[in-house]
mmCIF file of C-alpha atoms in Angstrom:
data_model
loop_
_atom_site.group_PDB
_atom_site.id
_atom_site.type_symbol
_atom_site.label_atom_id
_atom_site.label_comp_id
_atom_site.label_asym_id
_atom_site.label_seq_id
_atom_site.Cartn_x
_atom_site.Cartn_y
_atom_site.Cartn_z
ATOM 1 C CA MET A 467 186.977 195.361 66.080
ATOM 2 C CA ASN A 468 190.138 193.875 64.635
ATOM 3 C CA ARG A 469 190.127 190.086 64.670
ATOM 4 C CA VAL A 470 193.472 188.299 64.946
ATOM 5 C CA LEU A 471 194.266 185.724 62.277
ATOM 6 C CA SER A 472 196.802 182.938 62.063
ATOM 7 C CA LEU A 473 199.786 183.002 59.785
ATOM 8 C CA PRO A 474 198.868 181.372 56.470
ATOM 9 C CA ILE A 475 198.081 177.688 56.953
ATOM 10 C CA THR A 476 199.056 177.011 53.340
ATOM 11 C CA ARG A 477 202.673 176.761 52.257
ATOM 12 C CA ILE A 478 204.284 180.164 51.937
ATOM 13 C CA THR A 479 207.807 181.405 51.327
ATOM 14 C CA PRO A 480 209.312 184.319 53.263
ATOM 15 C CA GLU A 481 209.222 186.406 50.069
ATOM 16 C CA GLN A 482 205.509 185.707 49.609
ATOM 17 C CA LEU A 483 204.872 186.581 53.249
ATOM 18 C CA GLU A 484 206.629 189.923 52.769
ATOM 19 C CA LEU A 485 204.402 190.652 49.763
ATOM 20 C CA LEU A 486 201.280 189.846 51.788
ATOM 21 C CA GLN A 487 202.457 192.099 54.614
ATOM 22 C CA ALA A 488 202.962 195.063 52.301
ATOM 23 C CA GLU A 489 199.315 195.861 51.541
ATOM 24 C CA ARG A 490 195.699 195.497 52.620
ATOM 25 C CA HIS A 491 193.610 192.774 51.015
ATOM 26 C CA LEU A 492 189.860 192.810 50.412
ATOM 27 C CA THR A 493 188.308 189.360 50.447
ATOM 28 C CA THR A 494 185.428 187.369 51.939
ATOM 29 C CA VAL A 495 185.150 184.672 54.562
ATOM 30 C CA ALA A 496 185.046 181.241 52.920
ATOM 31 C CA ASP A 497 182.325 178.652 53.570
ATOM 32 C CA SER A 498 184.855 176.746 55.704
ATOM 33 C CA GLY A 499 185.175 179.759 58.015
ATOM 34 C CA THR A 500 188.690 180.591 56.866
ATOM 35 C CA ILE A 501 189.907 183.589 54.938
ATOM 36 C CA LYS A 502 191.478 183.006 51.566
ATOM 37 C CA LEU A 503 193.738 185.697 50.180
ATOM 38 C CA ARG A 504 194.009 185.562 46.428
ATOM 39 C CA HIS A 505 197.337 187.074 45.547
ATOM 40 C CA ARG A 506 199.296 187.162 42.314
ATOM 41 C CA ASN A 507 201.675 184.598 43.878
ATOM 42 C CA GLY A 508 198.951 182.170 44.880
ATOM 43 C CA ILE A 509 196.072 181.622 47.260
ATOM 44 C CA PHE A 510 196.838 181.783 50.965
ATOM 45 C CA GLU A 511 194.475 180.628 53.670
ATOM 46 C CA LEU A 512 194.273 182.024 57.206
ATOM 47 C CA LYS A 513 192.184 181.017 60.228
ATOM 48 C CA PHE A 514 190.663 183.044 63.046
ATOM 49 C CA LEU A 515 192.745 182.502 66.191
ATOM 50 C CA GLN A 516 189.757 182.917 68.514
ATOM 51 C CA ALA A 517 186.667 180.849 67.799
ATOM 52 C CA GLU A 518 184.413 183.671 69.026
ATOM 53 C CA ASP A 519 185.948 186.024 66.426
ATOM 54 C CA ARG A 520 184.701 183.956 63.480
ATOM 55 C CA LEU A 521 182.494 185.681 60.970
ATOM 56 C CA PRO A 522 179.713 184.198 58.831
ATOM 57 C CA PRO A 523 180.635 182.925 55.354
ATOM 58 C CA ASN A 524 180.670 185.483 52.540
ATOM 59 C CA THR A 525 181.284 188.394 54.940
ATOM 60 C CA ALA A 526 183.448 191.018 53.231
ATOM 61 C CA VAL A 527 186.631 191.675 55.208
ATOM 62 C CA CYS A 528 189.831 193.614 54.877
ATOM 63 C CA VAL A 529 193.007 191.791 55.934
ATOM 64 C CA TRP A 530 196.308 193.470 56.761
ATOM 65 C CA TRP A 531 199.532 192.953 58.694
ATOM 66 C CA LYS A 532 199.592 194.731 62.036
ATOM 67 C CA GLY A 533 202.491 194.463 64.420
ATOM 68 C CA GLY A 534 203.371 190.787 64.479
ATOM 69 C CA GLY A 535 200.468 189.165 62.678
ATOM 70 C CA PHE A 536 197.486 189.410 60.387
ATOM 71 C CA VAL A 537 194.228 190.994 61.483
ATOM 72 C CA CYS A 538 190.930 191.553 59.732
ATOM 73 C CA ALA A 539 187.840 193.675 60.118
ATOM 74 C CA THR A 540 184.574 193.982 58.232
ATOM 75 C CA GLN A 541 183.992 196.913 55.920
ATOM 76 C CA ALA A 542 181.336 198.310 58.264
ATOM 77 C CA GLU A 543 183.768 198.199 61.201
ATOM 78 C CA LEU A 544 186.463 199.946 59.187
ATOM 79 C CA GLU A 545 184.040 202.662 58.099
ATOM 80 C CA SER A 546 182.869 203.115 61.691
ATOM 81 C CA GLN A 547 186.475 203.415 62.914
ATOM 82 C CA ALA A 548 187.240 205.930 60.171
ATOM 83 C CA GLN A 549 184.199 208.042 61.095
ATOM 84 C CA GLU A 550 185.155 207.904 64.767
ATOM 85 C CA ALA A 551 188.716 208.970 63.950
ATOM 86 C CA GLN A 552 187.377 211.850 61.839
ATOM 87 C CA SER A 553 185.090 212.910 64.684
ATOM 88 C CA VAL A 554 187.991 212.890 67.142
ATOM 89 C CA ALA A 555 190.109 214.926 64.721
ATOM 90 C CA GLU A 556 187.309 217.486 64.380
ATOM 91 C CA ARG A 557 186.904 217.765 68.171
ATOM 92 C CA VAL A 558 190.657 218.231 68.593
ATOM 93 C CA ALA A 559 190.638 220.984 65.946
ATOM 94 C CA GLN A 560 187.734 222.716 67.727
ATOM 95 C CA ALA A 561 189.500 222.486 71.089
ATOM 96 C CA ARG A 562 192.682 223.939 69.581
ATOM 97 C CA ALA A 563 190.724 226.799 68.028
ATOM 98 C CA MET A 564 189.013 227.554 71.357
ATOM 99 C CA LEU A 565 192.365 227.454 73.149
ATOM 100 C CA ALA A 566 193.924 229.828 70.607
ATOM 101 C CA ALA A 567 190.991 232.247 70.966
ATOM 102 C CA ALA A 568 191.228 232.163 74.769
ATOM 103 C CA ARG A 569 194.981 232.694 74.605
ATOM 104 C CA HIS A 570 194.485 235.665 72.251
ATOM 105 C CA GLU A 571 191.849 237.162 74.561
ATOM 106 C CA ARG A 572 194.092 236.724 77.609
ATOM 107 C CA ASN A 573 197.008 238.368 75.812
ATOM 108 C CA ALA A 574 194.786 241.308 74.791
ATOM 109 C CA ARG A 575 193.610 241.782 78.409
ATOM 110 C CA GLN A 576 197.195 241.644 79.666
ATOM 111 C CA ALA A 577 198.326 244.148 77.049
ATOM 112 C CA ALA A 578 195.501 246.503 78.068
ATOM 113 C CA LYS A 579 196.573 246.232 81.727
ATOM 114 C CA ASP A 580 200.181 246.898 80.814
ATOM 115 C CA LEU A 581 199.186 250.005 78.826
ATOM 116 C CA ALA A 582 197.027 251.260 81.684
ATOM 117 C CA ALA A 583 199.944 250.866 84.098
ATOM 118 C CA LEU A 584 202.217 252.858 81.780
ATOM 119 C CA ASP A 585 199.733 255.726 81.443
ATOM 120 C CA VAL A 586 201.117 257.941 84.159
ATOM 121 C CA THR A 587 199.773 261.472 84.315
ATOM 122 C CA GLN A 588 202.261 264.221 83.764
ATOM 123 C CA PRO A 589 203.370 265.826 87.009
ATOM 124 C CA GLU A 590 202.593 269.503 87.317
ATOM 125 C CA THR A 591 205.521 271.618 86.483
ATOM 126 C CA THR A 592 206.174 274.599 88.610
ATOM 127 C CA SER A 593 208.434 277.283 87.516
ATOM 128 C CA ILE A 594 211.124 278.483 89.806
ATOM 129 C CA TYR A 595 211.495 281.649 87.857
#
């Protein structure tokens, strides 16, 4: 589950914000319940927007920019989402393979019917002479 975070509550310039938006950040939840991003341009602090989304201190999280704000998720949640996405991709590939096989079989049946319809016996030839 992605948890929505505030914009940094520490001072930040638009250039610094752009740098933060450009990549994912691995960090932990601070003892105060906030998330501190340690970046080469400084330390930026974010809060959870919803109180029920808060995570225990020292929980490893990944923070990234999504749409119009920052979100975070725990490593376990990210791994679970990745496995689920992989499972869906595998099921889609299987369904496509089954569809292709069924389409091939249908085309073979239709071709056999078409050949059978073309197989007309030769009419008997009678000689006038």
